[in-house]
Each structure stands twice: as structure tokens, then as C-alpha cells.
């Protein structure tokens, strides 16, 4: 081989080596950017999950307060209901006694 052929072959080999180096470099760059995107996506996912968890905790606390208020209201209504039943019983008993007393006295109950 003469010098011109060797120079041409050398240029081709150097060109191929440069192309292979560029391809390998680009693959590494892509891999690094994908890794960064994955880590960024993971971080965003964690942030979103923590935000959702905090909202759920706030809703739970609000519901607990409302539930306690509902139980207190129910207890008050039950106490009020028991008091009303006692009053109804007393008044019914008193009405019966008054009807009997009016009949004893010769009158006609209403």
C-alpha cells in the first residue's frame, strides 16, 4: 500500500472511531438525562403523595370534630327525649287523677 491509501484508511478508521465515540457519548448522555427524569418524577410523586396525605389528615381531623359534635347533640336530644317522656308520664298520671277526682265530685271530665 502506498502512503495515500494508508492515509485514506487511517482517515476512515479515525472517522469511525469518532462516530463510535459520539454514539457512546450520546447514549451516556441520554441515560443520565433519563435517570434525572426518573429521579425528578419520583420526587414529584413523593411530594404529591405527601400533599394528599396531609389533606386526608386535615379532612380526618375535621370529620372527628364534626362527629364529636354530632354525638354531643345526640346525647342532648336523648336527655331531652327522656325528660319529655317523664313529663308526659307525669301529666298523664295527673290527668287520670284529675278525671277521677272530677267524677268523684259529680262532674263530667272534659
PDB file of C-alpha atoms in Angstrom:
ATOM      1  CA  UNK A   1       0.000   0.000   0.000  1.00  0.00           C
ATOM      2  CA  UNK A   2       1.151   3.399  -0.783  1.00  0.00           C
ATOM      3  CA  UNK A   3       1.042   6.388   1.533  1.00  0.00           C
ATOM      4  CA  UNK A   4      -2.138   7.842   0.012  1.00  0.00           C
ATOM      5  CA  UNK A   5      -4.055   4.612   0.610  1.00  0.00           C
ATOM      6  CA  UNK A   6      -2.757   4.352   4.152  1.00  0.00           C
ATOM      7  CA  UNK A   7      -3.772   7.954   4.763  1.00  0.00           C
ATOM      8  CA  UNK A   8      -7.279   7.303   3.412  1.00  0.00           C
ATOM      9  CA  UNK A   9      -7.671   4.135   5.502  1.00  0.00           C
ATOM     10  CA  UNK A  10      -6.374   6.000   8.548  1.00  0.00           C
ATOM     11  CA  UNK A  11      -8.860   8.796   7.971  1.00  0.00           C
ATOM     12  CA  UNK A  12     -11.695   6.271   7.656  1.00  0.00           C
ATOM     13  CA  UNK A  13     -10.625   4.485  10.876  1.00  0.00           C
ATOM     14  CA  UNK A  14     -10.377   7.781  12.762  1.00  0.00           C
ATOM     15  CA  UNK A  15     -13.804   8.813  11.395  1.00  0.00           C
ATOM     16  CA  UNK A  16     -15.332   5.501  12.511  1.00  0.00           C
ATOM     17  CA  UNK A  17     -13.712   5.805  15.942  1.00  0.00           C
ATOM     18  CA  UNK A  18     -15.070   9.342  16.293  1.00  0.00           C
ATOM     19  CA  UNK A  19     -18.553   8.182  15.247  1.00  0.00           C
ATOM     20  CA  UNK A  20     -18.460   5.296  17.750  1.00  0.00           C
ATOM     21  CA  UNK A  21     -17.284   7.717  20.445  1.00  0.00           C
ATOM     22  CA  UNK A  22     -20.104  10.130  19.619  1.00  0.00           C
ATOM     23  CA  UNK A  23     -22.731   7.361  19.727  1.00  0.00           C
ATOM     24  CA  UNK A  24     -21.432   6.043  23.053  1.00  0.00           C
ATOM     25  CA  UNK A  25     -21.301   9.578  24.455  1.00  0.00           C
ATOM     26  CA  UNK A  26     -24.840  10.338  23.347  1.00  0.00           C
ATOM     27  CA  UNK A  27     -26.128   7.086  24.872  1.00  0.00           C
ATOM     28  CA  UNK A  28     -24.475   8.033  28.164  1.00  0.00           C
ATOM     29  CA  UNK A  29     -25.985  11.495  27.976  1.00  0.00           C
ATOM     30  CA  UNK A  30     -29.442  10.038  27.272  1.00  0.00           C
ATOM     31  CA  UNK A  31     -29.054   7.582  30.128  1.00  0.00           C
ATOM     32  CA  UNK A  32     -28.069  10.377  32.506  1.00  0.00           C
ATOM     33  CA  UNK A  33     -30.978  12.579  31.443  1.00  0.00           C
ATOM     34  CA  UNK A  34     -33.400   9.661  31.781  1.00  0.00           C
ATOM     35  CA  UNK A  35     -32.018   8.934  35.235  1.00  0.00           C
ATOM     36  CA  UNK A  36     -32.513  12.564  36.170  1.00  0.00           C
ATOM     37  CA  UNK A  37     -36.048  12.484  34.813  1.00  0.00           C
ATOM     38  CA  UNK A  38     -36.784   9.340  36.788  1.00  0.00           C
ATOM     39  CA  UNK A  39     -35.439  10.873  39.979  1.00  0.00           C
ATOM     40  CA  UNK A  40     -37.344  14.100  39.296  1.00  0.00           C
ATOM     41  CA  UNK A  41     -40.512  12.133  38.624  1.00  0.00           C
ATOM     42  CA  UNK A  42     -40.026  10.130  41.825  1.00  0.00           C
ATOM     43  CA  UNK A  43     -39.536  13.320  43.809  1.00  0.00           C
ATOM     44  CA  UNK A  44     -42.699  14.829  42.336  1.00  0.00           C
ATOM     45  CA  UNK A  45     -44.627  11.649  43.100  1.00  0.00           C
ATOM     46  CA  UNK A  46     -43.434  11.673  46.705  1.00  0.00           C
ATOM     47  CA  UNK A  47     -44.384  15.343  47.045  1.00  0.00           C
ATOM     48  CA  UNK A  48     -47.847  14.670  45.610  1.00  0.00           C
ATOM     49  CA  UNK A  49     -48.376  11.713  47.929  1.00  0.00           C
ATOM     50  CA  UNK A  50     -47.299  13.731  50.963  1.00  0.00           C
ATOM     51  CA  UNK A  51     -49.634  16.565  49.965  1.00  0.00           C
ATOM     52  CA  UNK A  52     -52.519  14.130  49.509  1.00  0.00           C
ATOM     53  CA  UNK A  53     -51.723  12.537  52.891  1.00  0.00           C
ATOM     54  CA  UNK A  54     -51.735  15.952  54.585  1.00  0.00           C
ATOM     55  CA  UNK A  55     -55.105  16.809  53.011  1.00  0.00           C
ATOM     56  CA  UNK A  56     -56.520  13.468  54.161  1.00  0.00           C
ATOM     57  CA  UNK A  57     -55.255  14.108  57.708  1.00  0.00           C
ATOM     58  CA  UNK A  58     -56.883  17.549  57.726  1.00  0.00           C
ATOM     59  CA  UNK A  59     -60.176  16.082  56.487  1.00  0.00           C
ATOM     60  CA  UNK A  60     -59.988  13.354  59.129  1.00  0.00           C
ATOM     61  CA  UNK A  61     -59.432  15.911  61.899  1.00  0.00           C
ATOM     62  CA  UNK A  62     -62.378  17.972  60.640  1.00  0.00           C
ATOM     63  CA  UNK A  63     -64.586  14.885  60.495  1.00  0.00           C
ATOM     64  CA  UNK A  64     -63.556  13.880  64.024  1.00  0.00           C
ATOM     65  CA  UNK A  65     -64.660  17.292  65.328  1.00  0.00           C
ATOM     66  CA  UNK A  66     -67.965  17.069  63.461  1.00  0.00           C
ATOM     67  CA  UNK A  67     -68.522  13.519  64.737  1.00  0.00           C
ATOM     68  CA  UNK A  68     -67.907  14.585  68.342  1.00  0.00           C
ATOM     69  CA  UNK A  69     -70.388  17.448  67.893  1.00  0.00           C
ATOM     70  CA  UNK A  70     -72.973  15.057  66.435  1.00  0.00           C
ATOM     71  CA  UNK A  71     -72.538  12.669  69.378  1.00  0.00           C
ATOM     72  CA  UNK A  72     -72.927  15.561  71.817  1.00  0.00           C
ATOM     73  CA  UNK A  73     -76.092  16.720  70.036  1.00  0.00           C
ATOM     74  CA  UNK A  74     -77.491  13.190  70.046  1.00  0.00           C
ATOM     75  CA  UNK A  75     -76.774  12.815  73.762  1.00  0.00           C
ATOM     76  CA  UNK A  76     -78.552  16.122  74.396  1.00  0.00           C
ATOM     77  CA  UNK A  77     -81.541  15.023  72.331  1.00  0.00           C
ATOM     78  CA  UNK A  78     -81.706  11.714  74.186  1.00  0.00           C
ATOM     79  CA  UNK A  79     -81.612  13.520  77.519  1.00  0.00           C
ATOM     80  CA  UNK A  80     -84.301  15.888  76.231  1.00  0.00           C
ATOM     81  CA  UNK A  81     -86.348  12.939  74.970  1.00  0.00           C
ATOM     82  CA  UNK A  82     -86.075  11.160  78.321  1.00  0.00           C
ATOM     83  CA  UNK A  83     -87.144  14.364  80.090  1.00  0.00           C
ATOM     84  CA  UNK A  84     -90.140  14.740  77.747  1.00  0.00           C
ATOM     85  CA  UNK A  85     -91.177  11.120  78.324  1.00  0.00           C
ATOM     86  CA  UNK A  86     -91.001  11.677  82.098  1.00  0.00           C
ATOM     87  CA  UNK A  87     -93.140  14.845  81.770  1.00  0.00           C
ATOM     88  CA  UNK A  88     -95.672  13.035  79.566  1.00  0.00           C
ATOM     89  CA  UNK A  89     -95.917  10.214  82.085  1.00  0.00           C
ATOM     90  CA  UNK A  90     -96.390  12.647  84.986  1.00  0.00           C
ATOM     91  CA  UNK A  91     -99.015  14.672  83.114  1.00  0.00           C
ATOM     92  CA  UNK A  92    -100.900  11.540  82.016  1.00  0.00           C
ATOM     93  CA  UNK A  93    -100.930  10.305  85.604  1.00  0.00           C
ATOM     94  CA  UNK A  94    -102.069  13.722  86.850  1.00  0.00           C
ATOM     95  CA  UNK A  95    -104.839  13.859  84.195  1.00  0.00           C
ATOM     96  CA  UNK A  96    -106.084  10.443  85.252  1.00  0.00           C
ATOM     97  CA  UNK A  97    -106.134  11.533  88.891  1.00  0.00           C
ATOM     98  CA  UNK A  98    -107.984  14.752  87.995  1.00  0.00           C
ATOM     99  CA  UNK A  99    -110.549  12.866  85.866  1.00  0.00           C
ATOM    100  CA  UNK A 100    -111.211  10.569  88.795  1.00  0.00           C
ATOM    101  CA  UNK A 101    -111.472  13.495  91.224  1.00  0.00           C
ATOM    102  CA  UNK A 102    -113.920  15.344  88.933  1.00  0.00           C
ATOM    103  CA  UNK A 103    -116.036  12.184  88.672  1.00  0.00           C
ATOM    104  CA  UNK A 104    -115.983  11.831  92.497  1.00  0.00           C
ATOM    105  CA  UNK A 105    -117.226  15.366  92.816  1.00  0.00           C
ATOM    106  CA  UNK A 106    -120.109  14.652  90.439  1.00  0.00           C
ATOM    107  CA  UNK A 107    -118.793  16.455  87.392  1.00  0.00           C
ATOM    108  CA  UNK A 108    -118.110  15.418  83.840  1.00  0.00           C
ATOM    109  CA  UNK A 109    -114.442  15.438  82.786  1.00  0.00           C
ATOM    110  CA  UNK A 110    -113.577  17.282  79.585  1.00  0.00           C
TER     111      UNK A 110
END
